[in-house]
XYZ file of C-alpha atoms in Angstrom:
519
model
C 8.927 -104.313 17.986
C 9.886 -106.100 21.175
C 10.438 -109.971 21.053
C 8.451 -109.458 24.308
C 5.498 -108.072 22.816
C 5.756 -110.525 19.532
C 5.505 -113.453 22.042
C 2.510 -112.127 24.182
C 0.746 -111.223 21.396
C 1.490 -114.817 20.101
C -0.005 -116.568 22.924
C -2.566 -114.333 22.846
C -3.548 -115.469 19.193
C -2.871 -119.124 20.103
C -5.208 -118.965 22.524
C -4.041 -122.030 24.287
C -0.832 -122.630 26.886
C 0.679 -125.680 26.865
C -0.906 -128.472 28.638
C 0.343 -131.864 30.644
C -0.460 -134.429 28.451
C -0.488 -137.979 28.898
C 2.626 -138.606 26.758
C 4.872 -135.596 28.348
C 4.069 -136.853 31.778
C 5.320 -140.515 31.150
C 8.606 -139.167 29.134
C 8.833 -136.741 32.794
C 8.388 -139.913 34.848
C 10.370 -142.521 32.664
C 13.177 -140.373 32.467
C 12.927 -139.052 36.044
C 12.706 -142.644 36.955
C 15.696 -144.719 34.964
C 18.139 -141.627 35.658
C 17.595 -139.104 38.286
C 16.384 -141.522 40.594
C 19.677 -143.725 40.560
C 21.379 -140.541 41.413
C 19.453 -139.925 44.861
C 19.588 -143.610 45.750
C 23.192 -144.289 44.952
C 23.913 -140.883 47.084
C 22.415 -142.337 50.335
C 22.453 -146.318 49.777
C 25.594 -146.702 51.598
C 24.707 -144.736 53.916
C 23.052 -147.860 56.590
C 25.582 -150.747 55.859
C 28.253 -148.742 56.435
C 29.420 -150.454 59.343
C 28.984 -153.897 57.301
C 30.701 -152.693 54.625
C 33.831 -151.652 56.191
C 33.513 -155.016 58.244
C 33.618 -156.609 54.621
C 36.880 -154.783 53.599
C 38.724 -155.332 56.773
C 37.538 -159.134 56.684
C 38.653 -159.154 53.243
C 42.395 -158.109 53.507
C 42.060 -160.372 56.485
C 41.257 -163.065 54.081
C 44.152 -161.825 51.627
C 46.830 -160.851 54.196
C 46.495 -162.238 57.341
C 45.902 -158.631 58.766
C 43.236 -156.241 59.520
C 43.458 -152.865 57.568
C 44.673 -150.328 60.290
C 42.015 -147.473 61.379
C 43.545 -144.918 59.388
C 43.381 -147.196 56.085
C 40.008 -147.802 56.842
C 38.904 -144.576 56.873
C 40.730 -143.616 53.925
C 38.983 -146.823 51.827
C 35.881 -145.750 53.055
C 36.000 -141.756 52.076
C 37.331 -143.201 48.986
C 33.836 -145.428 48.258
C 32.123 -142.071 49.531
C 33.333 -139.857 47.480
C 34.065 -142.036 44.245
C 30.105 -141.408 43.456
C 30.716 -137.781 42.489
C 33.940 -137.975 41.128
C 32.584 -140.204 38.603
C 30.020 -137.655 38.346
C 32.239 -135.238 37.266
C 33.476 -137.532 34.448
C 30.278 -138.099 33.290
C 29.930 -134.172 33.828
C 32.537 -133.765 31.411
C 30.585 -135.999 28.625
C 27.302 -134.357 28.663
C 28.037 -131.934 25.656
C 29.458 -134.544 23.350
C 26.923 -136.953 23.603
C 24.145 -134.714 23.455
C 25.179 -132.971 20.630
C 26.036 -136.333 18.827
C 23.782 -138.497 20.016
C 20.992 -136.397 21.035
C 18.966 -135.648 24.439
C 17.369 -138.822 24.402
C 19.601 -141.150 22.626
C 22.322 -140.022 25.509
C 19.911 -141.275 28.069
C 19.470 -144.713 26.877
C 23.719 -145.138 26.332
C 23.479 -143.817 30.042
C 22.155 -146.852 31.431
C 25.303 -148.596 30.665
C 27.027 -146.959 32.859
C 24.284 -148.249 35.650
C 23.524 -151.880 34.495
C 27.272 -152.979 34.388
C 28.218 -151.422 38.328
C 24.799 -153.055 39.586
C 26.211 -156.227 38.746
C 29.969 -155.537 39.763
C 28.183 -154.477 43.234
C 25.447 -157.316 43.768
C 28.365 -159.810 43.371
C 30.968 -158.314 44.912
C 30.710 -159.930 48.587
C 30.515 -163.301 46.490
C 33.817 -162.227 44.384
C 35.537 -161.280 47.962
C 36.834 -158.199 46.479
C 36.148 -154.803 47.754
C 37.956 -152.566 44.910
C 35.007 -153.530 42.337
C 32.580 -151.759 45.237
C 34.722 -148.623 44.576
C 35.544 -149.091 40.946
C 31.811 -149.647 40.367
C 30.785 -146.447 42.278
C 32.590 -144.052 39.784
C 30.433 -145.988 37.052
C 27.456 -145.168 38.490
C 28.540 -141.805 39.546
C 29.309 -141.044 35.953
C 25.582 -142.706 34.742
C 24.802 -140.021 37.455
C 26.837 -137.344 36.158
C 25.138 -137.328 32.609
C 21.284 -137.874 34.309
C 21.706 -135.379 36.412
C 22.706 -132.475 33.639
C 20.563 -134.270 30.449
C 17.535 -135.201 32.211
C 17.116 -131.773 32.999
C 17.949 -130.272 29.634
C 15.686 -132.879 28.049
C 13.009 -132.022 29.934
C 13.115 -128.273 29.818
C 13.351 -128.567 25.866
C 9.893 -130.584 25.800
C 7.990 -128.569 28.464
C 5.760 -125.756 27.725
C 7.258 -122.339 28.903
C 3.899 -122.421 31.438
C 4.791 -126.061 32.572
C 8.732 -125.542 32.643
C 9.494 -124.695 35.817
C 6.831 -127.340 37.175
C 8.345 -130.115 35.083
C 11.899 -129.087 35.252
C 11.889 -130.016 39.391
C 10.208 -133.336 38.574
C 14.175 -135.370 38.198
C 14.772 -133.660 41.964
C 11.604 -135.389 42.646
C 12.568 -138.471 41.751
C 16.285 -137.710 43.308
C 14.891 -137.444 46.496
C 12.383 -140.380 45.952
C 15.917 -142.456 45.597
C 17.211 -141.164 48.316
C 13.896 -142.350 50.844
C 13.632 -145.505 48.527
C 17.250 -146.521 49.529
C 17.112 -145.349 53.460
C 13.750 -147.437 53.623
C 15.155 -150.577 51.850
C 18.432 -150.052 54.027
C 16.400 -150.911 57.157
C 18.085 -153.715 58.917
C 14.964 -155.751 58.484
C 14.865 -155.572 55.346
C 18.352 -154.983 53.397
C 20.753 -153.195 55.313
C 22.055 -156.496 57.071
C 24.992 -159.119 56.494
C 23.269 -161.017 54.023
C 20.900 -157.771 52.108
C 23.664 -155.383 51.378
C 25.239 -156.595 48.484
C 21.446 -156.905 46.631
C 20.860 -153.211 48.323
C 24.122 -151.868 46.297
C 22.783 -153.916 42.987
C 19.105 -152.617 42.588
C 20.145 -149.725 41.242
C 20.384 -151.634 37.953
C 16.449 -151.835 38.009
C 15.308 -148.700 37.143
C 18.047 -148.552 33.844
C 16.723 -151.583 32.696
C 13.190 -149.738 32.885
C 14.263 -147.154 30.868
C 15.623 -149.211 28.640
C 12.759 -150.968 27.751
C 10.140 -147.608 27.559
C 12.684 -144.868 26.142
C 12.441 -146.130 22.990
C 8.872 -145.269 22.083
C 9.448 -141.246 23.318
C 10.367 -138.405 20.862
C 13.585 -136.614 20.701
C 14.246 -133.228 22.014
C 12.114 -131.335 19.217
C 14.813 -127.775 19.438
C 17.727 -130.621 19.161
C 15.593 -131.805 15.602
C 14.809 -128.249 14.569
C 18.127 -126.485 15.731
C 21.147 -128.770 15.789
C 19.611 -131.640 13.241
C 17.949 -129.033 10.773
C 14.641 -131.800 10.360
C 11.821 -129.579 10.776
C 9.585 -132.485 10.148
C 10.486 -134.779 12.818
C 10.526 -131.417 15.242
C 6.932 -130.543 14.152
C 5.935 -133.998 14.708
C 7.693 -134.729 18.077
C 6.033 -131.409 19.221
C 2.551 -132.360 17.774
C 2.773 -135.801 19.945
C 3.708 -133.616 22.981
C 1.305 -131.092 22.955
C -1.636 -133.457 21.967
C -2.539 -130.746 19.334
C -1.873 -130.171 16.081
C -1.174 -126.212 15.558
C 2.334 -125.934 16.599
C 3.260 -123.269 14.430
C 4.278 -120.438 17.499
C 6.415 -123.129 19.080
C 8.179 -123.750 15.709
C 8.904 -120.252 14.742
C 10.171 -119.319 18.355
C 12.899 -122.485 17.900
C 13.486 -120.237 14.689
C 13.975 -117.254 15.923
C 16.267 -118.665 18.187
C 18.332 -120.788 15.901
C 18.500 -117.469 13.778
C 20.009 -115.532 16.591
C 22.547 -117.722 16.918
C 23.820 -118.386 13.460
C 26.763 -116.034 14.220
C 27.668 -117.741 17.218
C 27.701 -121.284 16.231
C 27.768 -124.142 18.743
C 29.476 -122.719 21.732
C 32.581 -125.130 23.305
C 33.100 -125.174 27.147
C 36.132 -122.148 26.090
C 34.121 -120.115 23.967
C 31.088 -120.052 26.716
C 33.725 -119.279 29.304
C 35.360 -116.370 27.297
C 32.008 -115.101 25.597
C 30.950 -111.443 26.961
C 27.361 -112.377 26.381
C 27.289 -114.778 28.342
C 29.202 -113.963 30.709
C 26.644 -112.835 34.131
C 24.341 -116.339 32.778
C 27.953 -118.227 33.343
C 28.964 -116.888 36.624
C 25.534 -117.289 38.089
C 24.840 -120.915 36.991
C 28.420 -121.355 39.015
C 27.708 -119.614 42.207
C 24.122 -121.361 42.198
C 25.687 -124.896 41.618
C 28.464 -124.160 44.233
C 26.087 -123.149 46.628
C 23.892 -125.857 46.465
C 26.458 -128.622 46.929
C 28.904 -126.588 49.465
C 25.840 -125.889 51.933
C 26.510 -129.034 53.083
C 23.239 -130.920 51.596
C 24.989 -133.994 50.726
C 27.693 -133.937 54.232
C 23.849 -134.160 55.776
C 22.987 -137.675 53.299
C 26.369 -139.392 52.906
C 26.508 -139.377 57.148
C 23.038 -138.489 58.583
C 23.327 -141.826 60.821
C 26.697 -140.069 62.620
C 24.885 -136.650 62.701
C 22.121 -138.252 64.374
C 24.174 -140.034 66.787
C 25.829 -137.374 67.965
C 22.515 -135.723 68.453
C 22.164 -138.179 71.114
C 19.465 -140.259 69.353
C 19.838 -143.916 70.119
C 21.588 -145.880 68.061
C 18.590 -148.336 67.214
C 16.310 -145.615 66.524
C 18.692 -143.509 64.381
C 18.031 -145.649 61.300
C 14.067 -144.563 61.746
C 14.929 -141.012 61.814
C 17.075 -140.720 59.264
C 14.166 -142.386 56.991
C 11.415 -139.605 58.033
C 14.180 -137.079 56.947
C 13.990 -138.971 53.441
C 10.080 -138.428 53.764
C 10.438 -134.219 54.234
C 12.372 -134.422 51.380
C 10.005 -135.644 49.464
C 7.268 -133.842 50.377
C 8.754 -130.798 50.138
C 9.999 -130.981 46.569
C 6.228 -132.104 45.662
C 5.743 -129.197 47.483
C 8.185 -127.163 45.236
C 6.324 -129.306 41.783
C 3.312 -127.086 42.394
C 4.532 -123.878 43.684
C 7.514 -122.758 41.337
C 4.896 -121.782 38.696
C 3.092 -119.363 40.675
C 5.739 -117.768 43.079
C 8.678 -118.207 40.269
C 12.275 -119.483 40.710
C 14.445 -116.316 42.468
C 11.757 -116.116 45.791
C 12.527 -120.367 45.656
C 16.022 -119.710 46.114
C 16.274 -116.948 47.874
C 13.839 -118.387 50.814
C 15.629 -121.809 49.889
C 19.096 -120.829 50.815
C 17.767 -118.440 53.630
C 16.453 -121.252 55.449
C 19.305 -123.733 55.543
C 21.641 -120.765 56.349
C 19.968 -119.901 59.773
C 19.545 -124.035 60.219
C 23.316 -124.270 60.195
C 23.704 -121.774 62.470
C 20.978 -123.360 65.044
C 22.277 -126.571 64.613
C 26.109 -125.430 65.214
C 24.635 -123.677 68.747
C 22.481 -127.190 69.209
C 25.351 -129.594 69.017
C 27.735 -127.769 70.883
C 24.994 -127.733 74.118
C 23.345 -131.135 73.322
C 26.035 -132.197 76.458
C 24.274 -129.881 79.256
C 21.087 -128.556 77.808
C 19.202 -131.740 77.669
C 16.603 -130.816 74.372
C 19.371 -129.750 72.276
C 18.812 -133.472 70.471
C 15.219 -132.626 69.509
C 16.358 -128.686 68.604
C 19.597 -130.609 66.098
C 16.868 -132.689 65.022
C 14.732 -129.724 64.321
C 17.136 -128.183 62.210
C 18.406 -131.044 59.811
C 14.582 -131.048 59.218
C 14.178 -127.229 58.487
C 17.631 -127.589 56.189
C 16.043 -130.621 53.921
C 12.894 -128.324 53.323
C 15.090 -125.274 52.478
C 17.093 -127.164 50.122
C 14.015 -129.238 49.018
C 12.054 -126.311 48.062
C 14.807 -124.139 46.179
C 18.385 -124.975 46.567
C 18.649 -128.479 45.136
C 15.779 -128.374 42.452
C 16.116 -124.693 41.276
C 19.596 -124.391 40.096
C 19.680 -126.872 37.164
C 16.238 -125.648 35.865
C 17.834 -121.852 35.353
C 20.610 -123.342 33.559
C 18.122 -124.841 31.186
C 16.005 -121.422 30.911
C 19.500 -118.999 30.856
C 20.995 -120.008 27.977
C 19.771 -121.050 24.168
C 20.115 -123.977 22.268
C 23.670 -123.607 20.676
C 25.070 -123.058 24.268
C 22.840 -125.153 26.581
C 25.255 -128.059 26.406
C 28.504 -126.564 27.195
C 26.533 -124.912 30.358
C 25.940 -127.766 31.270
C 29.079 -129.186 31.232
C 30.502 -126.328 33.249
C 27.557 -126.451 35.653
C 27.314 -130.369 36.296
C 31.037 -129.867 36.911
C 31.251 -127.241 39.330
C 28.160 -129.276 40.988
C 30.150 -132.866 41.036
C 33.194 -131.179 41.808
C 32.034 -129.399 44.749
C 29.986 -133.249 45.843
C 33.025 -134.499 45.706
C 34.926 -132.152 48.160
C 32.593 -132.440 50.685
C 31.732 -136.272 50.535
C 36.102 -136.122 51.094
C 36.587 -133.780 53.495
C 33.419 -133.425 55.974
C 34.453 -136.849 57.543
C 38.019 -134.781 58.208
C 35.986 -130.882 59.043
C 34.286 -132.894 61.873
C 36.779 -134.437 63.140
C 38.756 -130.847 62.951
C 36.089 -128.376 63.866
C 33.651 -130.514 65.479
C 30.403 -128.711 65.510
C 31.369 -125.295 63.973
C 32.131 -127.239 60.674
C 28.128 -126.174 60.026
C 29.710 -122.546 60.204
C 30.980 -123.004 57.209
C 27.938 -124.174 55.529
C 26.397 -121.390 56.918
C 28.780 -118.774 55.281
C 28.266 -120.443 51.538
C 24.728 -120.273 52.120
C 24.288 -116.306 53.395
C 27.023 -115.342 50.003
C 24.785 -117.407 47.807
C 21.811 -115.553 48.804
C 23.322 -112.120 48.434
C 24.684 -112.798 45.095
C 20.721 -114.660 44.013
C 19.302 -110.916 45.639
C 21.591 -108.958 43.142
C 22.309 -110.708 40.011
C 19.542 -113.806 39.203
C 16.310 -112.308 37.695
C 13.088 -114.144 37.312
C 12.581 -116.637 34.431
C 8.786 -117.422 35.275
C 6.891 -117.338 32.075
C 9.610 -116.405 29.591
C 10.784 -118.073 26.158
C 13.881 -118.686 26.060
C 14.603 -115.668 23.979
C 13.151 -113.345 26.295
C 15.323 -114.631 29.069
C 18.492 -114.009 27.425
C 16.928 -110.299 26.390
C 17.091 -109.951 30.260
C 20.526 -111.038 30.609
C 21.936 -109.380 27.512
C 21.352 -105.992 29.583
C 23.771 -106.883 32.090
C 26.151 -108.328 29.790
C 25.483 -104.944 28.237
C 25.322 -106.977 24.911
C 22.681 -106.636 22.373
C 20.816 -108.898 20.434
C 19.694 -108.435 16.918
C 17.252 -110.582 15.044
C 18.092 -110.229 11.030
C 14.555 -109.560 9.549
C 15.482 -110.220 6.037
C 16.471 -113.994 7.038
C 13.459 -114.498 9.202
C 11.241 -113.521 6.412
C 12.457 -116.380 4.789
C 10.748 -118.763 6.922
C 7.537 -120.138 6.386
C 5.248 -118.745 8.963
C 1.876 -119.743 10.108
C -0.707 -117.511 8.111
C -1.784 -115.924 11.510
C 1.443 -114.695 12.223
C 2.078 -112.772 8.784
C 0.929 -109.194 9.690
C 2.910 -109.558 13.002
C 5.914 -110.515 10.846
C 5.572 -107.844 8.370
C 6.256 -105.324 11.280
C 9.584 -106.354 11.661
C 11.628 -108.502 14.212
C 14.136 -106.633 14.933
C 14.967 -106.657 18.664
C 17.897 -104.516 20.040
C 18.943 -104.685 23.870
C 21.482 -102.159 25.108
């Protein structure tokens, strides 16, 4: 019998999808709050004192040496405080399976906010403590507190959704990533932080929403697949799931986490080597990468880290650029609300594909754009145009889409390490271009977009050919897909699973065997 019949026939008994209670949308929002959102708002908060912040560090070796840092220096220190963020995101990248598997989905989060309470501080003071190393020190901290939000938030969420909620729920920490991102452009207004005396308390908020978390965290389940699969308590699993589902018959839920945990008894918990060298794997691997280098080397966050100097050389006026650059924070966010309420009725693959399609043909508009803004006079408003048209591409598939296939491409045993190699490729790739687009600019002036341009067109031709749809699917039944073009197959051992305790409605299903065979 196919696994894919078993389930539909399973939901068919149930009779009932999962629904959005009141509990699973405050673990979404808490979690999407204290974590993701410190990600979006430390990626764009120094984004308006950056002039007063490179004032500070000149003023400070001033102070020190009786000299002002040469240009060169300066721009060195200050691609260094850029591009800190994601290295330390990378390090934190490198922690996720660890913890996780340690420590758990949710007790990972709450360690997390360590690595956010302690930089706020080192930041808020650090124009008192006249030293601008702690500002750089302090934003690999928070880039690794964003490292591990960005890959377990995700994860965490996916493992507590309902397969029909998933998709919806799994975009939710973008959500909150781009609210961070508008939060910090509004509160970076000169009038109201993003002066002398505000920027220092701009850099240290992002302690607030850690402390949050914190404080709510405590009172939400675990993972209930981490307490069924990797902790074996089938009692604290049943009851997580019961509190999540507002319901009390949880029975299909618990015997899919079986099934799954069965299949994967041979395997074991997969390391970052094994998942790399495992031919089952192997097509789920390689996408995951090409998604997560796409979405950072298209130039989304070369857009954030120096929108003010894109906008500039648009031609917009320097007092208004500030304004702009905060209604490009506002299309983000609409658009990914956007993306909240369509992924679950036009599915992840037309996301991306339309996602990437868009900011491709932006980069090549806005390359033409800049290069006439000096004799075609509405060139500014057509550059303009296009940043705007980019955000909502990358709004509506190619930032939020990527980390919710991870979650829905692999199982349980190797979910972690894909998430290590995923967050990596994704920090790694941040890091590159928060380090070099300052230098591509300089180089290639406005045909550095070119090159976004080219990432973007490959990553939709690969997304065309390999990435299927996981709209609707168990986790099971997505790896069935895969396991054909790993041209792997998948057996289900009947004689263990008989073992189980099923619900009594599920008995004369079970008697018909399990066995599921993909070739």
């Amino acid at each position: 019998m196919k696994l894919t019949e078993k389930w539909e026939s399973s939901d068919a008994r149930g009779g009932r999808k999962g629904k959005m209670t009141l509990l699973l949308a405050c673990v979404s929002l808490v979690s999407a709050f204290g974590s993701s959102f410190q990600y979006g708002y430390n990626v764009s908060v120094i984004n308006s004192p950056e002039e007063l912040m490179k004032d500070f560090y000149n003023q400070t070796n001033f102070d020190r040496k009786g000299v002002f840092l040469e240009s060169s220096y300066q721009t060195l220190l200050w691609s260094l405080t850029v591009s800190m963020f994601p290295l330390g995101g990378f390090f934190g990248s490198l922690m996720v399976g660890p913890l996780v598997n340690k420590c758990g989905r949710k007790g990972t989060l709450l360690i997390n906010n360590i690595f956010s309470i302690v930089p706020a501080i080192l930041m808020g003071t650090s124009k008192v403590a006249k030293t601008f190393e702690v500002i750089i020190l302090s934003r690999i901290i928070v880039g690794i507190c964003a490292g591990l939000s960005s890959n377990v938030v995700p994860m965490y969420l996916g493992e507590i959704s309902p397969k029909n909620l998933r998709g919806a729920i799994g975009v939710v920490p973008q959500l909150f990533i781009t609210i961070g991102i508008l939060v910090a452009q509004i509160l970076g207004l000169t009038s109201i932080l993003g002066n002398l005396e505000g920027w220092p308390v701009l850099l240290g908020l992002t302690g607030i929403p850690a402390v949050v978390e914190l404080l709510l965290f405590p009172f939400f389940p675990e993972s209930p697949r981490y307490l069924l699969i990797q902790k074996g308590n089938e009692d604290q699993a049943r009851q997580a799931l019961k509190r999540l589902r507002g319901w009390d018959d949880v029975d299909d839920e618990i015997e899919e986490m079986r099934q799954e945990d069965q299949s994967e008894k041979s395997e074991g918990r997969l390391s970052v080597f094994n998942l790399c060298t495992f031919q089952a794997l192997r097509w789920q691997l390689i996408s995951i990468i090409v998604m997560m280098m796409g979405q950072q080397l298209s130039g989304v966050n070369a857009i954030f880290y120096y929108a003010n100097s894109i906008f500039e050389t648009a031609g917009v006026a320097k007092d208004k650029v500030q304004y702009v650059t905060v209604g490009i924070g506002g299309v983000n966010v609409v658009m990914t609300c956007v993306a909240v309420f369509i992924i679950e009725s036009l599915g992840r693959r037309l996301l991306l594909l339309s996602g990437f399609g868009i900011c491709c043909v932006a980069c090549a508009v806005l390359t033409v754009a800049l290069k006439l803004q000096a004799t075609v006079s509405w060139m500014q408003y057509l550059s303009i145009t296009c940043v705007i048209a980019y955000i909502i591409g990358h709004a509506i598939g190619a930032s939020p889409i990527p980390f919710v296939m991870i979650t829905e491409m692999f199982l349980q045993s190797s979910r972690p390490a894909a998430f290590m190699v995923g967050g990596s490729v994704h920090w790694l790739c941040n890091f590159t271009v928060g380090l070099v687009f300052v230098y591509m600019r300089q180089g290639l002036g406005p045909y550095c977009f070119l090159v976004f341009c080219a990432i973007c067109l490959v990553t939709v031709i690969y997304i065309f050919i390999i990435v299927p749809e996981t709209k609707g699917k168990t986790f099971m039944e997505i790896n069935q897909v895969m396991a054909k073009r790993n041209k792997t197959e998948i057996q289900m051992d009947k004689e263990k699973l008989g073992d189980f305790q099923h619900a009594p409605q599920t008995q004369k299903k079970k008697e018909e065997g399990h066995s599921v065979s993909v070739l």
